Amino acid sequence: MQRRKFIQSGAMGLTGLLLARTTNAAFFAGKKMPNVGLQLYTLGDMMTTDPQGTLEKLAAIGYKELESAGSQKGNFYGYKPKELSAMIKAAGMTWRSAHVGGAPFNMSQIMKMAKTAEDSARIQKYLDKMKDQPKSLNLKENYQELADAAAEGGIGYLVCSSIPVNTLDEIKSAVEVFNKSGEACKKVGVQFAYHNHTSEFDEIEGHRPFDYILANTEKDMVKMELDLAWATKAKQDPVALFKMHPGRFPLWHVKDLDKTTMSPAEVGTGIVDFKTIFDNAKTSGMKYYFVEQDGAPKPIQNVTNSYNYLDKLLHA
């Protein structure tokens, strides 16, 4: 009997160990496993100077899912949505989501998003690069056109990349934009979502924009794309946010923060606790996640390293 108990105990312990080691793999196994995705903003100008060559490089690394961003040639790198979708498909990947602007920003509104000197320098560099960019469509003025463009491209998500939330009036305006955008997207079979920075967690006239937005929009009409790094930088626990709003985060930006400068870094090299976050993916409702590194100094090498880290984390 003692021997039998010992064997049973040992078997149970081994089973527990195996389950602990395969929690992520088991949950995401087979068709449930989201492929590693990339937010193309990470690549700087590469998608405007050599889009086809860039896509081929990403596919060779192993990326399968892509999220587009604004560029010097507009929202879709100078292509019509169908053209961009076909180009991505030809490279062996899928265009899942598109970032578009929420409303025109003025200089003061943009600079208020900075929390450190490094933030200010990065924002200024971006503004300098984009100053000659032709005006892009934005959700405040063109929500139906952008929803239709997303549907034309066959993508599942249209995401507001940012919008001013520095005053209560701006927050209320954002909610109005999101509700209209959500309705427009629903009509054409696209899901609308909002991507956060750190400023959404600052208290403004007695309200945190993040809480106000979620409380004043319909949970099925307006989803969130949680930027894990910016939430962490704002001293928020992503898992706590998932539990507070289960199922409302179908998209993530998988971004890390340098331990010293708190600036974007390769995934796995900084302070963000990705293992714990991914262990709670089901609670969040996550469908797709996209590597992002603002201002990546060596984009292809940086996104390769980030891909390798996530592949090991989720498939080990």
C-alpha positions in Angstrom: 0.0 0.0 0.0 2.8 2.4 0.8 4.5 1.6 -2.5 1.2 2.2 -4.3 0.7 5.5 -2.6 4.2 6.5 -3.4 3.7 5.7 -7.1 0.4 7.5 -7.2 1.9 10.5 -5.4 4.8 10.5 -7.8 2.5 10.3 -10.8 0.4 13.2 -9.5 3.5 15.3 -8.9 4.8 14.6 -12.4 1.4 15.4 -13.9 1.3 18.7 -12.0 4.8 19.6 -13.2 3.9 18.8 -16.8 0.7 20.8 -16.5 2.5 23.8 -15.0 5.1 23.7 -17.8 2.5 23.4 -20.6 -0.2 25.8 -19.3 0.4 28.3 -22.2 1.0 25.7 -24.8 -2.1 23.8 -23.8 -4.4 26.8 -23.8 -3.1 28.1 -27.1 -2.6 24.7 -28.7 -3.5 24.0 -32.3 -6.0 26.5 -33.7 -6.3 28.4 -30.5 -2.6 29.5 -30.6 -2.4 33.1 -31.8 0.6 33.5 -34.1 3.2 36.1 -33.2 2.1 39.4 -34.8 3.9 42.7 -35.5 2.8 46.3 -35.4 4.4 47.8 -38.6 5.0 51.1 -36.9 8.1 49.4 -35.3 9.8 49.4 -38.7 9.9 53.2 -39.3 10.0 54.1 -43.0 10.6 50.5 -44.3 7.0 50.0 -45.3 7.1 53.1 -47.5 10.6 52.7 -49.0 10.5 48.9 -49.7 7.1 47.4 -48.7 7.5 44.1 -50.6 11.0 43.4 -49.5 10.1 44.3 -45.9 7.1 42.0 -45.8 9.3 39.1 -47.2 11.8 39.7 -44.4 9.1 39.6 -41.7 7.7 36.4 -43.1 11.2 34.8 -43.1 11.5 35.7 -39.4 8.2 33.8 -38.7 5.7 36.6 -38.3 2.2 35.6 -39.5 -0.1 38.5 -38.3 0.3 42.2 -39.0 -1.1 45.4 -37.8 -0.7 48.5 -40.0 0.0 52.1 -38.9 -0.1 55.6 -40.4 2.8 56.5 -42.6 4.2 59.4 -44.6 2.1 58.1 -47.5 -1.1 57.9 -45.5 -3.0 55.2 -43.6 -2.2 52.3 -45.9 1.4 53.1 -47.1 0.0 54.7 -50.3 -2.0 51.6 -51.3 -5.7 50.9 -51.5 -6.8 48.5 -48.7 -7.3 45.6 -51.2 -3.9 46.1 -52.6 -2.2 46.1 -49.3 -4.1 43.1 -48.2 -3.1 41.2 -51.3 0.6 42.1 -50.9 0.6 40.9 -47.3 -1.2 37.7 -48.3 1.3 37.1 -51.1 4.1 37.2 -48.5 2.4 34.5 -46.4 0.9 36.7 -43.7 -2.5 38.1 -42.7 -3.4 41.7 -42.2 -5.5 41.6 -39.0 -5.8 45.2 -37.8 -5.2 48.8 -38.8 -4.3 51.8 -36.7 -5.8 55.2 -37.6 -5.9 58.6 -36.0 -8.8 59.5 -33.7 -8.7 63.3 -34.2 -6.2 65.9 -35.4 -3.7 66.8 -32.7 -2.0 70.1 -32.1 1.5 70.3 -30.9 0.5 71.0 -27.2 -1.8 68.0 -27.1 0.9 65.7 -28.4 3.6 66.9 -26.1 1.3 66.3 -23.1 1.6 62.6 -23.8 5.3 62.7 -22.7 6.2 61.6 -19.2 10.0 61.7 -19.4 12.7 63.6 -21.4 13.1 60.4 -23.4 9.4 60.5 -24.3 9.7 64.1 -25.4 12.7 63.4 -27.6 11.0 60.4 -29.2 7.8 62.4 -29.9 9.7 65.3 -31.3 11.6 63.0 -33.6 8.3 61.5 -34.8 6.8 64.9 -35.4 9.8 66.1 -37.4 9.5 63.0 -39.6 5.8 63.4 -40.2 5.6 67.1 -40.7 5.4 66.8 -44.5 3.0 63.9 -44.4 -0.2 64.4 -46.4 -3.3 64.7 -44.2 -4.6 61.3 -43.3 -8.3 60.5 -42.6 -9.2 60.5 -39.0 -12.1 59.0 -37.0 -13.5 62.3 -35.8 -14.1 63.5 -39.4 -14.1 60.3 -41.5 -15.2 57.4 -39.3 -17.5 55.8 -42.0 -14.8 56.1 -44.7 -12.3 54.4 -42.4 -14.7 51.6 -41.4 -15.4 51.0 -45.1 -11.7 50.9 -45.9 -11.1 48.3 -43.2 -13.9 46.2 -44.6 -12.5 46.6 -48.1 -9.1 45.3 -46.8 -10.8 42.3 -45.2 -9.3 43.1 -41.8 -11.1 42.3 -38.5 -10.2 45.3 -36.4 -10.0 49.1 -36.9 -8.1 50.7 -34.0 -7.9 54.3 -32.9 -4.1 54.8 -32.3 -4.6 57.9 -30.1 -6.8 60.8 -29.4 -6.5 63.9 -27.1 -7.6 63.1 -23.5 -6.1 66.0 -21.6 -9.3 67.6 -20.5 -12.7 66.3 -19.5 -14.2 67.9 -22.7 -11.6 66.0 -24.8 -12.4 62.8 -23.0 -16.1 63.2 -23.7 -15.3 64.1 -27.3 -13.3 60.8 -27.5 -16.2 58.8 -26.2 -18.5 60.4 -28.9 -15.9 59.5 -31.6 -15.6 55.9 -30.3 -19.4 55.3 -30.2 -19.9 56.6 -33.7 -16.8 54.6 -35.0 -18.1 51.5 -33.2 -21.5 51.8 -34.9 -19.9 52.4 -38.3 -17.6 49.4 -37.9 -20.4 47.1 -36.8 -22.4 47.9 -39.9 -19.6 46.6 -42.1 -18.5 43.6 -40.0 -15.4 45.1 -38.4 -14.6 45.4 -34.7 -13.6 48.9 -33.4 -11.0 49.2 -30.6 -8.9 51.9 -28.9 -5.2 51.7 -28.1 -3.9 53.3 -24.9 -0.8 55.2 -24.0 0.1 56.3 -20.4 -2.1 59.4 -20.4 -5.3 57.4 -20.2 -4.4 56.6 -16.6 -3.8 60.2 -15.4 -6.6 61.7 -13.4 -8.3 64.5 -15.3 -10.9 66.7 -13.5 -11.8 63.8 -11.2 -11.8 61.1 -13.9 -9.3 58.7 -15.4 -9.8 58.7 -19.2 -9.4 54.9 -19.3 -12.2 54.3 -16.8 -14.4 57.0 -18.3 -14.1 55.6 -21.8 -14.9 52.0 -20.8 -17.8 53.1 -18.6 -19.4 55.2 -21.3 -19.1 52.9 -24.4 -20.7 49.6 -25.1 -18.4 46.7 -24.3 -19.3 44.9 -27.5 -19.0 48.0 -29.7 -15.8 49.4 -28.3 -13.0 47.0 -27.4 -9.5 47.9 -26.2 -6.1 47.2 -27.5 -4.0 47.2 -24.3 -0.4 48.4 -24.8 1.2 46.3 -22.1 4.3 48.6 -21.8 2.4 51.9 -21.5 0.0 50.4 -19.0 3.0 49.1 -17.0 4.7 52.5 -17.2 1.6 54.1 -15.8 1.9 51.7 -12.8 -1.1 49.6 -13.9 -1.2 45.8 -13.6 -2.5 44.5 -17.0 -3.9 41.3 -15.3 -5.9 43.4 -12.9 -7.3 45.4 -15.8 -8.3 42.1 -17.5 -10.1 40.9 -14.4 -11.8 44.3 -14.1 -13.0 44.2 -17.7 -13.0 40.5 -18.8 -13.2 39.9 -22.5 -12.7 43.5 -23.5 -9.0 43.2 -24.6 -9.0 41.2 -27.9 -5.8 42.9 -29.0 -2.5 43.6 -27.2 0.7 45.5 -28.0 3.5 43.4 -26.7 6.1 46.0 -25.9 8.8 46.0 -23.3 10.4 48.9 -21.3 14.1 49.3 -20.7 14.9 48.9 -17.0 16.9 52.2 -16.8 15.3 54.6 -19.3 11.7 53.2 -19.3 11.8 53.6 -23.1 10.5 50.9 -25.5 12.9 47.9 -25.7 13.0 44.4 -27.3 10.5 42.1 -25.8 11.9 40.0 -23.0 14.8 42.4 -22.2 12.9 44.8 -19.9 10.6 45.0 -16.9 7.2 43.8 -18.3 6.1 40.4 -16.8 5.0 38.7 -20.1 4.7 35.2 -18.6 2.1 36.3 -16.0 0.2 38.4 -18.6 0.0 35.6 -21.1 -1.1 33.2 -18.4 -4.2 35.4 -18.1 -4.9 35.8 -21.9 -8.2 33.9 -21.7 -9.5 36.4 -19.1 -8.6 39.3 -21.3 -10.3 37.9 -24.4 -7.1 38.2 -26.4 -7.3 37.1 -30.1 -4.2 38.7 -31.5 -1.1 40.3 -30.1 1.5 42.5 -31.9 5.1 43.1 -31.1 5.9 46.8 -31.1 9.0 48.8 -30.3 8.8 52.5 -30.9 12.0 54.0 -32.3 13.6 50.6 -32.8 17.3 51.3 -33.6 17.8 48.1 -35.7 14.3 47.2 -36.7 14.8 43.8 -38.4 17.2 42.6 -35.7 15.0 44.0 -32.9 11.9 42.3 -34.2 13.7 39.1 -34.8 14.9 39.0 -31.2 11.4 39.8 -29.9 9.9 37.1 -32.1 12.4 34.5 -30.8 11.7 35.4 -27.2 7.9 35.1 -27.6 8.2 31.9 -29.6 10.2 30.3 -26.8 7.9 31.7 -24.1 4.8 30.4 -25.7 6.0 27.2 -27.3 8.6 25.8 -24.9 
